[in-house]
Backbone as a printed PyTorch tensor [residue, N CA C, xyz], in Angstrom:
tensor([[[  0.8500,  -1.1760,   0.0000],
         [  0.0000,   0.0000,   0.0000],
         [  0.8940,   1.2380,   0.0000]],

        [[  0.5060,   2.2530,  -0.7150],
         [  1.2760,   3.4780,  -0.8340],
         [  1.4310,   4.1530,   0.5230]],

        [[  2.6490,   4.6440,   0.7820],
         [  2.9550,   5.2690,   2.0680],
         [  2.0830,   6.4990,   2.3330]],

        [[  1.8380,   7.3030,   1.3050],
         [  0.9880,   8.4870,   1.4860],
         [ -0.4260,   8.0870,   1.8680]],

        [[ -0.9250,   7.0060,   1.2690],
         [ -2.2620,   6.5260,   1.6020],
         [ -2.3140,   6.0270,   3.0400]],

        [[ -1.2880,   5.2870,   3.4750],
         [ -1.2290,   4.8070,   4.8560],
         [ -1.2050,   5.9680,   5.8310]],

        [[ -0.4430,   7.0030,   5.4960],
         [ -0.3870,   8.1910,   6.3570],
         [ -1.7600,   8.8500,   6.4470]],

        [[ -2.4750,   8.8830,   5.3330],
         [ -3.8160,   9.4750,   5.3200],
         [ -4.7720,   8.6570,   6.2010]],

        [[ -4.6840,   7.3190,   6.1240],
         [ -5.5180,   6.4640,   6.9700],
         [ -5.2250,   6.6960,   8.4470]],

        [[ -3.9450,   6.7790,   8.7930],
         [ -3.5740,   7.0250,  10.1960],
         [ -4.1560,   8.3440,  10.6870]],

        [[ -4.0630,   9.3750,   9.8560],
         [ -4.5880,  10.6780,  10.2420],
         [ -6.1050,  10.6350,  10.3810]],

        [[ -6.7830,   9.9330,   9.4820],
         [ -8.2390,   9.7770,   9.5840],
         [ -8.6180,   9.0310,  10.8570]],

        [[ -7.8520,   8.0160,  11.2190],
         [ -8.1240,   7.2870,  12.4610],
         [ -8.1300,   8.2420,  13.6420]],

        [[ -7.1290,   9.1190,  13.6890],
         [ -7.0150,  10.0440,  14.8230],
         [ -8.0470,  11.1570,  14.7560]],

        [[ -8.2780,  11.6970,  13.5510],
         [ -9.1440,  12.8720,  13.4600],
         [-10.6310,  12.5250,  13.4620]],

        [[-10.9700,  11.2670,  13.1580],
         [-12.3880,  10.8930,  13.1120],
         [-12.6900,   9.7810,  14.1070]],

        [[-12.2010,   8.5910,  13.8280],
         [-12.5860,   7.4130,  14.6080],
         [-12.1750,   7.5180,  16.0810]],

        [[-10.9590,   7.9640,  16.3450],
         [-10.4800,   8.0470,  17.7290],
         [-10.6710,   9.4240,  18.3490]],

        [[-11.2500,  10.3380,  17.6160],
         [-11.4860,  11.6910,  18.1000],
         [-12.4970,  11.6510,  19.2510]],

        [[-12.1470,  12.2350,  20.4230],
         [-13.0670,  12.2060,  21.5680],
         [-14.4220,  12.8700,  21.2920]],

        [[-14.4670,  13.7980,  20.3670],
         [-15.7330,  14.4530,  20.0340],
         [-16.6270,  13.5070,  19.2330]],

        [[-16.0250,  12.6150,  18.4470],
         [-16.7850,  11.6940,  17.6120],
         [-17.0520,  10.3790,  18.3480]],

        [[-16.0250,   9.5310,  18.4900],
         [-16.2120,   8.2040,  19.0640],
         [-15.2760,   7.9180,  20.2300]],

        [[-14.1230,   8.5610,  20.2530],
         [-13.1100,   8.2760,  21.2620],
         [-13.5870,   8.5750,  22.6730]],

        [[-13.0400,   7.8280,  23.6150],
         [-13.3620,   8.0090,  25.0300],
         [-12.0550,   8.0570,  25.8070]],

        [[-12.1050,   8.6240,  26.9980],
         [-10.9260,   8.6350,  27.8500],
         [-10.9560,   7.4300,  28.7760]],

        [[ -9.8840,   6.6520,  28.7140],
         [ -9.6910,   5.4990,  29.5850],
         [ -8.2190,   5.4390,  29.9470]],

        [[ -7.9040,   4.7400,  31.0310],
         [ -6.5020,   4.5230,  31.3580],
         [ -6.1130,   3.1120,  30.9400]],

        [[ -4.9120,   3.0100,  30.4070],
         [ -4.3470,   1.7290,  30.0180],
         [ -2.9500,   1.6840,  30.6200]],

        [[ -2.7540,   0.7470,  31.5270],
         [ -1.4910,   0.6300,  32.2670],
         [ -1.1140,   1.9420,  32.9490]],

        [[ -2.1270,   2.5980,  33.5180],
         [ -1.9040,   3.7960,  34.3170],
         [ -1.7760,   5.0930,  33.5500]],

        [[ -1.8590,   5.0490,  32.2350],
         [ -1.7610,   6.2610,  31.4210],
         [ -3.1290,   6.5460,  30.8140]],

        [[ -3.5730,   7.8040,  30.9430],
         [ -4.8740,   8.1990,  30.3920],
         [ -4.7410,   8.4770,  28.8960]],

        [[ -5.6170,   7.8730,  28.1150],
         [ -5.6890,   8.0880,  26.6760],
         [ -7.0700,   8.6300,  26.3550]],

        [[ -7.1170,   9.7880,  25.6770],
         [ -8.3970,  10.3790,  25.2930],
         [ -8.9490,   9.7460,  24.0250]],

        [[ -8.1130,   9.0150,  23.3240],
         [ -8.4810,   8.5030,  22.0080],
         [ -8.5320,   6.9840,  21.9980]],

        [[ -9.4480,   6.4270,  22.7550],
         [ -9.6250,   4.9830,  22.7920],
         [-11.0980,   4.6920,  22.5340]],

        [[-11.3660,   3.6170,  21.8110],
         [-12.7470,   3.2060,  21.5710],
         [-12.9130,   1.7990,  22.1180]],

        [[-13.9310,   1.6180,  22.9390],
         [-14.3030,   0.2970,  23.4280],
         [-15.5980,  -0.0700,  22.7250]],

        [[-15.5800,  -1.1910,  22.0170],
         [-16.7090,  -1.5600,  21.1690],
         [-17.1320,  -2.9880,  21.4760]],

        [[-18.1300,  -3.1470,  22.3380],
         [-18.5640,  -4.4900,  22.7070],
         [-19.4130,  -5.1570,  21.6330]],

        [[-19.9690,  -4.3920,  20.6880],
         [-20.6190,  -5.0110,  19.5310],
         [-19.5660,  -5.7400,  18.7010]],

        [[-18.4150,  -5.1130,  18.5380],
         [-17.3090,  -5.7350,  17.8140],
         [-16.8380,  -6.9860,  18.5450]],

        [[-16.8940,  -6.9690,  19.8570],
         [-16.5070,  -8.1310,  20.6590],
         [-17.3990,  -9.3240,  20.3310]],

        [[-18.6970,  -9.1030,  20.2370],
         [-19.6140, -10.1900,  19.9070],
         [-19.3500, -10.7150,  18.4960]],

        [[-19.0510,  -9.8080,  17.5610],
         [-18.7090, -10.2290,  16.1970],
         [-17.4390, -11.0690,  16.2000]],

        [[-16.4480, -10.6520,  16.9860],
         [-15.1800, -11.3850,  17.0870],
         [-15.4300, -12.7990,  17.5880]],

        [[-16.2330, -12.9260,  18.6280],
         [-16.5450, -14.2580,  19.1700],
         [-17.2290, -15.1230,  18.1210]],

        [[-18.2040, -14.5500,  17.4130],
         [-18.9580, -15.3050,  16.4120],
         [-18.0440, -15.7850,  15.2840]],

        [[-17.1460, -14.9210,  14.8150],
         [-16.2240, -15.3090,  13.7370],
         [-15.2860, -16.4090,  14.2120]],

        [[-14.7600, -16.2790,  15.4010],
         [-13.8480, -17.3040,  15.9270],
         [-14.5620, -18.6530,  16.0290]],

        [[-15.7750, -18.6480,  16.5070],
         [-16.5220, -19.9010,  16.6290],
         [-16.8760, -20.4730,  15.2510]],

        [[-17.2730, -19.5950,  14.3180],
         [-17.6320, -20.0430,  12.9710],
         [-16.4290, -20.6280,  12.2360]],

        [[-15.2430, -20.0830,  12.5160],
         [-14.0240, -20.5710,  11.8700],
         [-13.4780, -21.8240,  12.5340]],

        [[-14.1250, -22.2730,  13.5880],
         [-13.6700, -23.4690,  14.2750],
         [-12.4940, -23.2410,  15.2060]],

        [[-12.2260, -21.9710,  15.5270],
         [-11.1370, -21.6720,  16.4670],
         [-11.4640, -22.3020,  17.8080]],

        [[-10.5340, -23.0390,  18.3350],
         [-10.7400, -23.7330,  19.6120],
         [-10.1600, -22.9010,  20.7580]],

        [[-11.0230, -22.5140,  21.6630],
         [-10.6160, -21.8480,  22.8860],
         [-11.1460, -22.6700,  24.0480]],

        [[-10.4170, -22.7110,  25.1530],
         [-11.0460, -23.2770,  26.3380],
         [-12.3150, -22.4750,  26.6320]],

        [[-13.3680, -23.1480,  27.0760],
         [-14.6630, -22.4810,  27.2630],
         [-14.5560, -21.2370,  28.1410]],

        [[-13.7230, -21.2960,  29.1750],
         [-13.6290, -20.1420,  30.0810],
         [-13.0660, -18.9130,  29.3830]],

        [[-12.2630, -19.0970,  28.3130],
         [-11.7010, -17.9380,  27.6180],
         [-12.8130, -17.1150,  26.9830]],

        [[-13.7070, -17.7570,  26.2420],
         [-14.7920, -16.9960,  25.6180],
         [-15.7400, -16.4070,  26.6550]],

        [[-15.9400, -17.1010,  27.7540],
         [-16.7890, -16.5610,  28.8150],
         [-16.1380, -15.3560,  29.4850]],

        [[-14.8010, -15.3810,  29.5840],
         [-14.0870, -14.3210,  30.2890],
         [-13.7150, -13.1340,  29.4140]],

        [[-13.9190, -13.2390,  28.0820],
         [-13.5980, -12.1170,  27.2070],
         [-14.5340, -10.9710,  27.5550]],

        [[-13.9500,  -9.8160,  27.7940],
         [-14.7340,  -8.7040,  28.3300],
         [-14.7710,  -7.4560,  27.4450]],

        [[-13.6650,  -7.1620,  26.7570],
         [-13.5370,  -5.8410,  26.1370],
         [-12.8520,  -5.9490,  24.7780]],

        [[-13.3370,  -5.1650,  23.7980],
         [-12.6980,  -5.0340,  22.4950],
         [-12.3040,  -3.5710,  22.3690]],

        [[-11.0110,  -3.3110,  22.2330],
         [-10.4770,  -1.9420,  22.2510],
         [ -9.8430,  -1.5900,  20.9220]],

        [[-10.0450,  -0.3530,  20.5010],
         [ -9.3050,   0.2370,  19.3890],
         [ -8.4670,   1.3720,  19.9590]],

        [[ -7.1760,   1.4090,  19.6010],
         [ -6.2920,   2.4990,  20.0260],
         [ -5.2080,   2.6480,  18.9620]],

        [[ -4.6890,   3.8300,  18.8150],
         [ -3.6340,   4.0810,  17.8320],
         [ -2.3360,   3.4040,  18.2620]],

        [[ -1.6480,   2.8010,  17.2970],
         [ -0.3290,   2.2320,  17.5880],
         [  0.6780,   3.3170,  17.9660]],

        [[  0.4000,   4.5620,  17.5720],
         [  1.2530,   5.6770,  17.9910],
         [  1.1290,   5.9220,  19.4940]],

        [[ -0.0230,   5.5510,  20.0600],
         [ -0.2640,   5.7650,  21.4920],
         [  0.1290,   4.5640,  22.3420]],

        [[ -0.0710,   3.3730,  21.8240],
         [  0.1460,   2.1670,  22.6400],
         [  0.7120,   1.0650,  21.7600]],

        [[  1.8380,   0.4710,  22.1630],
         [  2.4440,  -0.5870,  21.3470],
         [  1.6740,  -1.8990,  21.4790]],

        [[  1.8090,  -2.7410,  20.4570],
         [  1.1250,  -4.0330,  20.4830],
         [  1.6730,  -4.9070,  21.6140]],

        [[  0.8090,  -5.3360,  22.5300],
         [  1.2710,  -6.1970,  23.6260],
         [  1.3210,  -7.6610,  23.1800]],

        [[  1.9510,  -8.4800,  23.9890],
         [  2.0110,  -9.9130,  23.7260],
         [  0.7070, -10.5800,  24.1530]],

        [[  0.3340, -11.6470,  23.4340],
         [ -0.8260, -12.4450,  23.8290],
         [ -0.5220, -13.0310,  25.2080]],

        [[ -1.4850, -12.9560,  26.1030],
         [ -1.3040, -13.4570,  27.4590],
         [ -0.8090, -12.4070,  28.4370]],

        [[ -0.3050, -11.2970,  27.9270],
         [  0.1770, -10.2170,  28.7880],
         [ -0.9960,  -9.6170,  29.5610]],

        [[ -0.7570,  -9.2290,  30.7910],
         [ -1.7900,  -8.5720,  31.5910],
         [ -1.6370,  -7.0620,  31.4310]],

        [[ -2.7350,  -6.4150,  31.0630],
         [ -2.7800,  -4.9570,  30.9870],
         [ -3.8560,  -4.4840,  31.9580]],

        [[ -3.7640,  -3.2260,  32.3380],
         [ -4.7410,  -2.6710,  33.2710],
         [ -5.5760,  -1.6190,  32.5420]],

        [[ -6.8390,  -1.9320,  32.3300],
         [ -7.7720,  -0.9990,  31.7050],
         [ -8.6120,  -0.3790,  32.8040]],

        [[ -8.4860,   0.9420,  32.9620],
         [ -9.1890,   1.6500,  34.0360],
         [ -8.9420,   0.9470,  35.3760]],

        [[ -7.6890,   0.5560,  35.5850],
         [ -7.2080,  -0.0920,  36.8190],
         [ -7.7780,  -1.5000,  37.0140]],

        [[ -8.3020,  -2.0910,  35.9570],
         [ -8.8740,  -3.4310,  35.9940],
         [ -7.9150,  -4.3540,  35.2470]],

        [[ -7.3150,  -5.3400,  35.9370],
         [ -6.3540,  -6.2100,  35.2460],
         [ -7.0610,  -7.1810,  34.2990]],

        [[ -6.6220,  -7.1770,  33.0450],
         [ -7.1870,  -8.0450,  32.0190],
         [ -6.0550,  -8.6500,  31.1940]],

        [[ -6.2660,  -9.8450,  30.7120],
         [ -5.2680, -10.5450,  29.9100],
         [ -5.5560, -10.3250,  28.4270]],

        [[ -4.4960, -10.1020,  27.6420],
         [ -4.6280,  -9.9260,  26.2000],
         [ -4.9200, -11.2860,  25.5740]],

        [[ -6.0780, -11.3860,  24.9020],
         [ -6.5090, -12.6340,  24.2710],
         [ -6.1500, -12.6290,  22.7840]],

        [[ -6.2530, -11.4560,  22.1460],
         [ -6.0110, -11.3590,  20.7090],
         [ -5.6220,  -9.9300,  20.3680]],

        [[ -4.7840,  -9.7770,  19.3430],
         [ -4.4600,  -8.4390,  18.8250],
         [ -4.4730,  -8.4790,  17.3020]],

        [[ -4.8260,  -7.3610,  16.7270],
         [ -4.7580,  -7.1610,  15.2820],
         [ -4.1910,  -5.7600,  15.0790]],

        [[ -3.2360,  -5.6300,  14.1730],
         [ -2.7240,  -4.3070,  13.8270],
         [ -2.9260,  -4.0910,  12.3330]],

        [[ -3.4100,  -2.9140,  11.9860],
         [ -3.6010,  -2.5460,  10.5830],
         [ -3.7640,  -1.0430,  10.4820]],

        [[ -3.0890,  -0.4670,   9.5100],
         [ -3.2280,   0.9600,   9.2060],
         [ -3.0570,   1.8560,  10.4220]],

        [[ -2.0980,   1.5230,  11.2600],
         [ -1.7960,   2.3530,  12.4150],
         [ -2.7040,   2.1460,  13.6060]],

        [[ -3.6220,   1.1640,  13.5080],
         [ -4.5440,   0.9020,  14.6070],
         [ -4.1960,  -0.4110,  15.2910]],

        [[ -4.4440,  -0.4540,  16.5690],
         [ -4.3100,  -1.6710,  17.3610],
         [ -5.6990,  -2.0310,  17.8430]],

        [[ -6.1040,  -3.2640,  17.5600],
         [ -7.3600,  -3.8010,  18.0810],
         [ -6.9640,  -4.8800,  19.0760]],

        [[ -7.4930,  -4.7970,  20.2880],
         [ -7.1730,  -5.7720,  21.3230],
         [ -8.4400,  -6.3690,  21.8970]],

        [[ -8.4250,  -7.6700,  22.1130],
         [ -9.4800,  -8.3410,  22.8380],
         [ -8.8830,  -8.6890,  24.1930]],

        [[ -9.5620,  -8.2510,  25.2440],
         [ -9.0780,  -8.4570,  26.6090],
         [-10.0700,  -9.3250,  27.3840]],

        [[ -9.5510, -10.1660,  28.2380],
         [-10.4020, -11.0250,  29.0560],
         [ -9.9080, -11.1100,  30.4770]],

        [[-10.7430, -11.7380,  31.3220],
         [-10.4170, -11.8560,  32.7310],
         [ -9.4600, -12.9550,  33.0270]]])
């Protein structure tokens, strides 16, 4: 993909999707407040459905314990390791899945 196009996507992510006036919310992640984070539990349900439809095998407690689907800019927060514990609003959660694309980090967190 063209570098100029990728830069434009990153800027759109920040100016529209992660903008606190539009969709972004303020939350803390590992003790740092980010104004540009989106928590989307509808996306979480879609993620679960796709994983199950694709035959992805998870221990039953993993799908039951999945709690949060987060979007945040990779410029703000680096991609964590699967299994790593992060603190969202001072709530310890384990990273279940990550996806990075076009400067965005999508994380699925569970208990």
